[in-house]
Coordinates of C-alpha atoms and ligand atoms in Angstrom, one line a residue:
M1 CA 32.0 1.6 1.5
S2 CA 32.8 4.9 3.3
N3 CA 34.3 5.3 6.9
S4 CA 31.1 7.1 7.6
I5 CA 29.0 4.1 7.5
P6 CA 28.7 2.2 10.7
K7 CA 29.5 -1.6 10.4
T8 CA 26.2 -2.6 12.4
M9 CA 22.7 -1.1 12.5
T10 CA 19.6 -1.5 14.6
A11 CA 16.9 -3.2 12.6
W12 CA 13.6 -5.3 13.5
R13 CA 14.1 -9.1 12.7
Q14 CA 11.4 -11.6 12.1
N15 CA 12.4 -15.4 12.3
A16 CA 8.8 -17.0 12.5
Y17 CA 5.6 -15.8 11.2
G18 CA 3.3 -14.4 13.9
G19 CA 1.9 -11.0 15.3
P20 CA 3.9 -8.0 16.0
E21 CA 5.7 -9.8 19.0
S22 CA 7.2 -11.8 16.3
L23 CA 9.3 -8.7 15.6
T24 CA 12.8 -8.4 17.4
R25 CA 15.1 -5.4 17.8
A26 CA 18.5 -6.3 17.0
E27 CA 22.0 -5.0 16.1
V28 CA 22.9 -6.3 12.8
P29 CA 25.7 -5.8 10.1
V30 CA 25.0 -3.1 7.4
P31 CA 24.2 -4.9 4.1
Q32 CA 26.7 -4.0 1.3
P33 CA 25.4 -3.0 -2.0
G34 CA 26.2 -5.9 -4.8
E35 CA 26.1 -5.6 -8.4
G36 CA 23.4 -3.1 -9.7
E37 CA 22.4 -2.3 -6.0
V38 CA 22.9 0.8 -3.8
L39 CA 23.1 1.4 -0.2
I40 CA 20.1 3.7 1.3
K41 CA 20.3 5.4 4.6
I42 CA 16.7 5.3 5.2
G43 CA 14.9 8.8 5.6
A44 CA 11.3 6.9 6.3
T45 CA 9.6 3.8 5.8
S46 CA 5.9 3.6 5.5
L47 CA 3.9 0.5 6.4
N48 CA 1.4 -1.2 4.5
G49 CA -1.4 -3.9 4.7
A50 CA 1.1 -6.2 2.7
D51 CA 3.7 -6.0 5.5
I52 CA 1.0 -7.3 8.0
R53 CA 0.1 -10.0 5.6
I54 CA 3.8 -11.4 5.0
M55 CA 4.4 -10.7 9.1
R56 CA 1.5 -13.2 9.5
G57 CA 2.1 -15.4 6.6
D58 CA -1.7 -14.9 6.2
P59 CA -3.2 -16.4 3.9
K60 CA -1.2 -19.5 3.7
L61 CA -0.9 -19.0 0.4
V62 CA 1.2 -16.2 0.5
R63 CA 4.0 -18.1 2.1
L64 CA 4.6 -19.8 -1.4
G65 CA 6.5 -16.5 -2.4
S66 CA 7.3 -15.4 1.1
G67 CA 8.6 -18.6 2.6
M68 CA 7.2 -21.9 3.7
R69 CA 9.1 -22.1 7.2
G70 CA 9.2 -18.6 7.9
P71 CA 9.7 -15.2 6.2
K72 CA 12.7 -15.3 3.6
E73 CA 13.2 -11.7 4.0
K74 CA 13.6 -11.2 7.7
I75 CA 13.1 -7.5 8.0
R76 CA 9.6 -5.9 7.5
G77 CA 9.0 -2.5 5.8
K78 CA 8.8 -2.4 1.9
D79 CA 8.3 1.3 1.1
V80 CA 11.6 3.2 1.8
A81 CA 12.7 6.5 1.1
G82 CA 16.3 8.1 1.9
T83 CA 19.8 9.0 0.7
I84 CA 22.2 6.9 -1.3
V85 CA 25.4 6.4 0.8
A86 CA 27.1 3.8 -1.4
V87 CA 26.9 2.4 -4.8
G88 CA 27.8 -1.0 -6.0
P89 CA 29.6 -2.1 -9.3
R90 CA 27.6 -1.7 -12.5
V91 CA 25.3 1.2 -11.2
F92 CA 24.8 3.8 -13.8
G93 CA 23.1 7.5 -13.5
R94 CA 23.0 7.3 -9.6
S95 CA 25.3 8.5 -6.9
V96 CA 26.1 9.0 -3.3
G97 CA 23.7 11.7 -2.0
D98 CA 21.0 11.0 -4.3
R99 CA 17.6 10.9 -2.7
V100 CA 15.7 8.0 -3.7
V101 CA 12.1 5.9 -3.0
G102 CA 10.8 2.5 -3.9
E103 CA 9.2 -0.5 -3.2
L104 CA 11.5 -3.3 -2.1
P105 CA 10.8 -6.8 -0.9
G106 CA 11.5 -5.7 2.7
G107 CA 14.4 -4.3 4.8
G108 CA 12.7 -0.9 5.8
L109 CA 12.6 -1.4 9.4
A110 CA 16.2 -0.8 9.9
E111 CA 18.7 2.4 9.6
F112 CA 20.2 1.0 6.1
V113 CA 18.7 -0.8 3.4
V114 CA 20.3 -2.2 -0.1
A115 CA 18.2 -2.0 -3.2
Y116 CA 18.6 -2.4 -7.1
S117 CA 19.0 1.0 -8.5
S118 CA 16.8 0.2 -11.2
K119 CA 13.9 -0.3 -9.1
L120 CA 14.1 3.2 -7.5
S121 CA 12.6 6.6 -8.3
T122 CA 14.7 10.0 -7.5
I123 CA 12.9 12.3 -5.2
P124 CA 12.3 15.6 -6.4
S125 CA 13.6 18.6 -4.3
G126 CA 10.5 19.8 -3.2
V127 CA 9.2 16.5 -1.6
D128 CA 10.6 15.1 1.6
D129 CA 11.6 11.6 2.5
K130 CA 8.5 11.2 4.6
I131 CA 6.0 11.9 1.8
A132 CA 7.8 9.9 -0.7
A133 CA 7.5 6.9 1.5
T134 CA 3.9 6.9 1.2
L135 CA 3.7 6.6 -2.1
P136 CA 5.0 3.4 -3.9
L137 CA 3.0 0.6 -2.6
A138 CA -0.3 2.3 -1.4
G139 CA -0.5 5.4 -3.9
G140 CA 0.6 2.8 -6.6
T141 CA -2.1 0.5 -6.1
A142 CA -4.6 3.0 -6.0
W143 CA -3.6 4.5 -9.2
Q144 CA -3.6 0.8 -10.7
A145 CA -7.2 0.2 -9.2
L146 CA -8.2 3.4 -11.2
E147 CA -6.5 3.3 -14.5
S148 CA -8.4 0.9 -16.2
V149 CA -12.0 2.3 -15.4
N150 CA -13.8 5.4 -16.0
T151 CA -13.1 7.9 -13.4
D152 CA -13.5 10.8 -16.0
R153 CA -15.1 14.1 -14.9
G154 CA -18.8 13.3 -13.6
A155 CA -18.2 9.5 -13.0
S156 CA -19.7 8.3 -9.7
V157 CA -17.2 6.1 -7.6
L158 CA -18.0 4.1 -4.6
I159 CA -14.9 3.5 -2.5
I160 CA -15.3 0.8 0.5
G161 CA -12.9 0.7 3.4
A162 CA -11.7 4.2 2.1
G163 CA -9.7 5.3 5.4
G164 CA -6.7 3.0 5.0
G165 CA -3.1 3.7 3.1
V166 CA -4.8 2.5 -0.3
G167 CA -8.1 3.8 0.4
T168 CA -7.1 7.3 0.9
F169 CA -4.8 7.4 -2.1
T170 CA -7.9 6.2 -4.0
V171 CA -10.2 8.9 -3.0
N172 CA -7.5 11.7 -3.3
L173 CA -6.8 10.3 -7.1
A174 CA -10.4 9.9 -7.9
T175 CA -11.3 13.2 -6.6
W176 CA -8.3 14.8 -8.6
A177 CA -9.7 13.0 -12.1
G178 CA -12.9 14.7 -11.6
A179 CA -15.1 11.7 -10.4
H180 CA -17.9 12.4 -7.6
V181 CA -16.5 9.9 -4.6
H182 CA -19.1 8.3 -2.2
A183 CA -16.8 6.9 0.5
L184 CA -17.8 4.2 3.2
C185 CA -14.9 4.2 6.1
S186 CA -14.7 3.5 9.7
P187 CA -15.7 6.7 11.9
R188 CA -12.2 7.9 12.7
A189 CA -11.4 8.1 9.2
I190 CA -14.4 10.3 8.1
E191 CA -13.1 13.7 8.6
T192 CA -10.0 12.8 6.7
V193 CA -11.9 11.1 3.9
A194 CA -13.9 14.2 3.5
A195 CA -11.1 16.6 3.4
L196 CA -9.3 14.6 0.6
G197 CA -12.5 15.4 -1.3
A198 CA -15.1 12.6 -1.2
E199 CA -18.5 14.4 -1.7
R200 CA -20.4 12.0 0.8
V201 CA -18.8 10.0 3.6
D202 CA -20.8 7.4 5.6
D203 CA -19.5 5.5 8.3
R204 CA -19.3 2.1 7.2
T205 CA -20.1 0.4 10.6
A206 CA -23.5 2.0 10.6
T207 CA -24.4 2.2 6.6
S208 CA -25.0 -1.4 5.0
T209 CA -24.6 -1.5 1.2
E210 CA -28.1 -2.8 1.2
S211 CA -29.4 0.7 1.9
L212 CA -27.7 2.2 -1.4
A213 CA -29.4 2.1 -4.7
S214 CA -29.0 -0.4 -7.4
D215 CA -27.3 0.5 -10.7
D216 CA -26.2 3.8 -9.2
Y217 CA -22.2 3.8 -9.7
D218 CA -20.0 3.9 -12.7
V219 CA -17.1 2.5 -10.4
I220 CA -16.8 0.5 -6.9
V221 CA -13.4 0.2 -5.6
D222 CA -13.4 -2.5 -2.7
L223 CA -10.9 -2.4 0.0
G224 CA -12.7 -4.5 2.6
G225 CA -13.3 -7.9 0.8
V226 CA -16.3 -8.9 2.7
V227 CA -19.3 -7.2 0.8
P228 CA -20.9 -10.2 -1.4
L229 CA -19.9 -10.1 -5.0
R230 CA -23.7 -10.2 -6.0
E231 CA -24.2 -7.2 -3.7
L232 CA -21.4 -5.3 -5.3
R233 CA -22.7 -6.2 -8.9
R234 CA -26.2 -4.8 -7.8
L235 CA -24.8 -1.6 -7.0
V236 CA -23.0 -0.9 -10.1
R237 CA -24.3 0.2 -13.5
D238 CA -24.3 -1.9 -16.9
G239 CA -21.0 -1.2 -18.3
G240 CA -19.4 -0.2 -14.9
D241 CA -16.6 -2.1 -13.0
V242 CA -16.1 -3.1 -9.5
V243 CA -12.4 -3.2 -8.7
E244 CA -11.7 -5.7 -5.7
V245 CA -8.4 -4.6 -3.9
A246 CA -8.7 -6.5 -1.0
M247 CA -10.4 -9.8 -2.0
G248 CA -10.8 -11.4 1.6
G249 CA -11.3 -15.0 1.7
N250 CA -10.1 -17.9 3.9
S251 CA -6.8 -18.5 5.8
V252 CA -5.3 -21.1 3.2
V253 CA -5.9 -19.8 -0.4
G254 CA -7.3 -16.2 0.7
P255 CA -8.9 -14.3 -2.5
L256 CA -8.6 -17.3 -4.8
G257 CA -12.1 -18.2 -4.4
R258 CA -13.6 -14.8 -4.8
A259 CA -11.3 -14.1 -7.8
I260 CA -12.5 -17.2 -9.5
G261 CA -16.2 -16.2 -8.5
S262 CA -15.7 -12.7 -10.1
Q263 CA -14.3 -14.1 -13.3
A264 CA -17.4 -16.4 -13.6
M265 CA -19.9 -13.6 -12.8
S266 CA -18.3 -11.2 -15.0
T267 CA -18.7 -13.6 -18.2
W268 CA -21.6 -12.6 -20.4
S269 CA -22.2 -9.7 -18.0
K270 CA -22.4 -6.0 -18.6
K271 CA -21.1 -5.4 -15.2
H272 CA -17.5 -6.2 -14.8
L273 CA -16.0 -7.5 -11.5
R274 CA -12.1 -7.1 -11.7
P275 CA -9.6 -8.6 -9.0
L276 CA -6.6 -6.3 -8.9
L277 CA -2.9 -7.6 -8.7
A278 CA -1.1 -4.3 -8.5
T279 CA 2.6 -4.8 -9.5
K280 CA 5.8 -2.7 -8.6
R281 CA 6.2 0.3 -11.1
P282 CA 8.9 3.0 -10.6
G283 CA 7.6 5.1 -13.3
L284 CA 4.1 5.2 -11.4
T285 CA 6.0 6.3 -8.3
K286 CA 7.8 9.0 -10.4
T287 CA 4.2 10.2 -11.6
L288 CA 2.9 10.0 -7.8
L289 CA 6.1 12.2 -6.8
D290 CA 5.4 14.8 -9.5
L291 CA 1.8 15.3 -8.5
V292 CA 2.6 15.5 -5.0
A293 CA 5.4 18.1 -5.6
S294 CA 2.9 20.1 -7.6
G295 CA 0.5 19.9 -4.8
E296 CA -2.1 18.1 -6.8
I297 CA -2.4 15.2 -4.5
T298 CA -1.6 15.4 -0.6
P299 CA -0.8 11.9 1.2
H300 CA -2.2 11.5 4.9
I301 CA -0.1 10.7 7.3
D302 CA -1.5 9.7 10.6
R303 CA 1.7 9.5 12.5
E304 CA 5.4 9.0 12.6
V305 CA 7.0 6.5 14.9
P306 CA 10.9 6.1 15.9
L307 CA 12.7 3.1 14.8
D308 CA 13.1 2.2 18.2
S309 CA 9.3 1.7 18.4
A310 CA 8.7 0.2 15.1
D311 CA 6.9 -3.0 16.7
Q312 CA 4.5 -0.5 18.0
A313 CA 3.7 1.1 14.5
I314 CA 3.2 -2.5 13.3
K315 CA 0.9 -3.2 16.2
A316 CA -1.2 0.0 15.5
L317 CA -1.4 -1.0 11.8
D318 CA -2.4 -4.6 12.6
D319 CA -5.1 -3.3 15.1
G320 CA -6.7 -1.1 12.6
E321 CA -6.0 2.1 14.3
V322 CA -4.3 3.8 11.4
V323 CA -5.8 6.8 8.9
G324 CA -4.1 6.9 5.9
K325 CA -0.3 6.1 6.4
I326 CA 1.8 5.4 9.3
L327 CA 5.8 6.1 9.2
V328 CA 8.8 4.7 10.8
V329 CA 11.4 7.2 11.2
P330 CA 15.1 6.4 12.0
G331 CA 17.0 8.8 14.0
S332 CA 13.6 10.5 15.1
Ligands
NAP1 N1 -4.8 -6.4 -5.0 C1 -3.7 -5.8 -4.6 O1 -2.7 -5.7 -5.6 C2 -3.3 -5.1 -3.5 C3 -2.3 -4.1 -3.2 C4 -2.0 -3.3 -2.0 C5 -3.2 -3.8 -0.8 N2 -4.1 -4.7 -1.1 C6 -5.0 -4.9 0.1 O2 -5.8 -3.8 0.2 C7 -6.0 -3.6 1.6 C8 -5.7 -2.3 2.0 O3 -4.3 -2.2 2.1 P1 -3.7 -1.0 2.6 O4 -2.3 -1.2 2.5 O5 -4.3 0.2 2.5 O6 -4.0 -1.2 4.4 P2 -4.4 -0.6 5.6 O7 -3.5 1.0 5.3 O8 -4.2 -1.5 6.7 O9 -5.8 -0.3 5.3 C9 -6.9 -1.1 5.7 C10 -8.0 -0.5 5.4 O10 -9.1 -1.7 5.1 C11 -10.5 -1.2 5.6 N3 -11.2 -2.1 5.9 C12 -10.7 -3.4 6.9 N4 -11.8 -4.2 7.2 C13 -12.9 -3.6 6.3 C14 -14.1 -4.2 6.2 N5 -14.8 -5.1 6.7 N6 -14.9 -3.5 5.3 C15 -14.4 -2.4 4.5 N7 -13.4 -1.9 5.0 C16 -12.5 -2.8 5.6 C17 -10.4 -0.3 6.4 O11 -10.7 1.0 6.1 P3 -11.7 1.9 7.1 O12 -10.6 2.5 8.0 O13 -12.3 3.2 6.1 O14 -12.6 1.3 7.8 C18 -8.7 0.0 6.7 O15 -8.4 1.2 7.0 C19 -5.5 -4.8 2.3 O16 -6.4 -5.9 2.2 C20 -4.5 -5.4 1.3 O17 -3.9 -6.7 1.4 C21 -4.3 -5.4 -2.3

């Protein structure tokens, strides 16, 4: 590695599942890129609901993937943007100095991270690292929630819990596609969600879905996971879809019961309940980068926090204080 790369870096490590207090600031070795990998100097990391789930190991089902005794990946932070500073063996088509973004298994709450080159997208010159870092997981999930349902011009779309990372992208993308969006969100998010294009925005803490008319929506995207499935089914038209992004559930198996219920209720029904399992898609991140570069969508950044205070950023997200996205920015 080049001499300008330090031997150690600041990172927030987590040895045991728990709340934000389980993260500890530490000085750790800068990782070295292996075969097919690059070393990224991080420009910005955006936090997601998924970071909270892994931090807490909640529901317990996630521990089958993230580690039974504690998180296998010790550093939270999946959505990372920055500049390549070293390239490992057998990396083709990328060089030191390239700016890249991607959804990683973790490692973002640090100054440097290694990533497989093939999982990254190149950031176009008109997009800065902070905006790019908002896109892979939250923007990618919103896109996947909408891609197999009808959001054509004129479709009516209800978005429940529209004020978070995935929610704000869902409002933005559905509006961009030409749909009429009705959003339910927490009071602090109302102004932002309206500015992103929702035609009607209601305070979800004061508006029960029971007050909404039956068979009124072509699509419902649910980011809360608490409205009963029968109620969601009542609100959507015949031929329409309910996309369950957050599926609630208990602390052991999480959304599994609700997913099985959705399957059962959709059989022989003209109303489709669709649990979503979003996947990492670098090609989709590229599409979102292009939409941002051309000004067609605008990620909403609530705030930026320096790396030294990353535990406070995680706490703000865990406490439900964030509208849109929160960033951790090394060197700020
Ligand atoms: N299925 C998948 O593949 C997939 C992928 C990514 C994320 N997710 C899930 O999607 C959800 C959002 O993720 P995120 O990264 O956007 O997290 P986030 O930025 O922390 O946003 C969470 C949002 O959820 C909404 N919410 C919370 N409790 C609610 C309730 N009782 N009723 C309605 N809405 C509620 C809130 O919206 P308001 O501010 O409007 O109240 C909140 O802002 C999380 O549950 C996450 O686990 C699922």
